[in-house]
């Protein structure tokens, strides 16, 4: 799943519009749309804001679950 698809999934699970989420993240609706369509990606600060808003970790947001092998 791409980051854009993950943002869409999280937004829709909460029943939020792009306009509402963009306002809460202090970004434009167009920026959010570009993220959701994988045209651009949020920077690390923006990604932290998204994760914080949805109360998930950055790893959960990015599906970045790395298993350490010793």
mmCIF file of C-alpha atoms in Angstrom:
data_model
loop_
_atom_site.group_PDB
_atom_site.id
_atom_site.type_symbol
_atom_site.label_atom_id
_atom_site.label_comp_id
_atom_site.label_asym_id
_atom_site.label_seq_id
_atom_site.Cartn_x
_atom_site.Cartn_y
_atom_site.Cartn_z
ATOM 1 C CA UNK A 1 0.000 0.000 0.000
ATOM 2 C CA UNK A 2 1.381 3.413 -0.906
ATOM 3 C CA UNK A 3 1.560 6.287 1.543
ATOM 4 C CA UNK A 4 -1.186 8.041 -0.400
ATOM 5 C CA UNK A 5 -3.457 5.006 -0.147
ATOM 6 C CA UNK A 6 -2.750 4.798 3.591
ATOM 7 C CA UNK A 7 -3.717 8.452 4.101
ATOM 8 C CA UNK A 8 -6.943 7.907 2.146
ATOM 9 C CA UNK A 9 -7.744 4.802 4.189
ATOM 10 C CA UNK A 10 -7.151 6.572 7.506
ATOM 11 C CA UNK A 11 -9.127 9.639 6.434
ATOM 12 C CA UNK A 12 -12.104 7.625 5.211
ATOM 13 C CA UNK A 13 -12.149 5.391 8.313
ATOM 14 C CA UNK A 14 -12.648 8.561 10.361
ATOM 15 C CA UNK A 15 -15.249 9.892 7.906
ATOM 16 C CA UNK A 16 -13.211 13.013 7.161
ATOM 17 C CA UNK A 17 -13.205 15.117 4.040
ATOM 18 C CA UNK A 18 -9.992 16.230 2.382
ATOM 19 C CA UNK A 19 -10.915 19.807 3.256
ATOM 20 C CA UNK A 20 -11.313 18.999 6.966
ATOM 21 C CA UNK A 21 -8.097 16.989 7.230
ATOM 22 C CA UNK A 22 -6.131 19.586 5.288
ATOM 23 C CA UNK A 23 -7.383 22.285 7.644
ATOM 24 C CA UNK A 24 -6.377 20.242 10.703
ATOM 25 C CA UNK A 25 -2.907 19.598 9.240
ATOM 26 C CA UNK A 26 -2.574 23.278 8.236
ATOM 27 C CA UNK A 27 -2.006 22.461 4.581
ATOM 28 C CA UNK A 28 -4.011 23.112 1.419
ATOM 29 C CA UNK A 29 -6.554 20.632 0.130
ATOM 30 C CA UNK A 30 -4.510 20.459 -3.073
ATOM 31 C CA UNK A 31 -1.415 19.407 -1.111
ATOM 32 C CA UNK A 32 -3.398 16.651 0.579
ATOM 33 C CA UNK A 33 -4.835 15.567 -2.766
ATOM 34 C CA UNK A 34 -1.320 15.394 -4.234
ATOM 35 C CA UNK A 35 -0.205 13.194 -1.334
ATOM 36 C CA UNK A 36 -3.205 10.914 -1.694
ATOM 37 C CA UNK A 37 -2.578 10.596 -5.436
ATOM 38 C CA UNK A 38 1.140 9.941 -4.883
ATOM 39 C CA UNK A 39 2.105 13.009 -6.902
ATOM 40 C CA UNK A 40 4.098 14.389 -3.979
ATOM 41 C CA UNK A 41 4.868 13.110 -0.487
ATOM 42 C CA UNK A 42 4.803 14.780 2.907
ATOM 43 C CA UNK A 43 8.141 15.680 4.435
ATOM 44 C CA UNK A 44 9.113 14.100 7.758
ATOM 45 C CA UNK A 45 7.527 16.855 9.863
ATOM 46 C CA UNK A 46 4.283 16.618 7.909
ATOM 47 C CA UNK A 47 4.351 12.815 8.158
ATOM 48 C CA UNK A 48 4.766 13.113 11.938
ATOM 49 C CA UNK A 49 1.770 15.464 12.016
ATOM 50 C CA UNK A 50 -0.332 12.965 10.052
ATOM 51 C CA UNK A 51 0.699 10.092 12.321
ATOM 52 C CA UNK A 52 -0.004 12.184 15.400
ATOM 53 C CA UNK A 53 -3.414 13.258 14.101
ATOM 54 C CA UNK A 54 -4.443 9.648 13.505
ATOM 55 C CA UNK A 55 -2.707 8.493 16.715
ATOM 56 C CA UNK A 56 -0.477 5.984 14.949
ATOM 57 C CA UNK A 57 3.283 5.577 14.651
ATOM 58 C CA UNK A 58 5.308 6.677 11.642
ATOM 59 C CA UNK A 59 6.023 2.998 11.016
ATOM 60 C CA UNK A 60 2.291 2.279 10.858
ATOM 61 C CA UNK A 61 1.761 5.258 8.554
ATOM 62 C CA UNK A 62 4.467 4.128 6.155
ATOM 63 C CA UNK A 63 3.987 0.366 6.592
ATOM 64 C CA UNK A 64 7.658 0.341 7.563
ATOM 65 C CA UNK A 65 7.949 -2.630 9.865
ATOM 66 C CA UNK A 66 11.531 -3.787 9.831
ATOM 67 C CA UNK A 67 12.544 -6.986 11.538
ATOM 68 C CA UNK A 68 16.014 -6.807 12.999
ATOM 69 C CA UNK A 69 18.020 -9.982 12.520
ATOM 70 C CA UNK A 70 20.835 -10.640 14.938
#
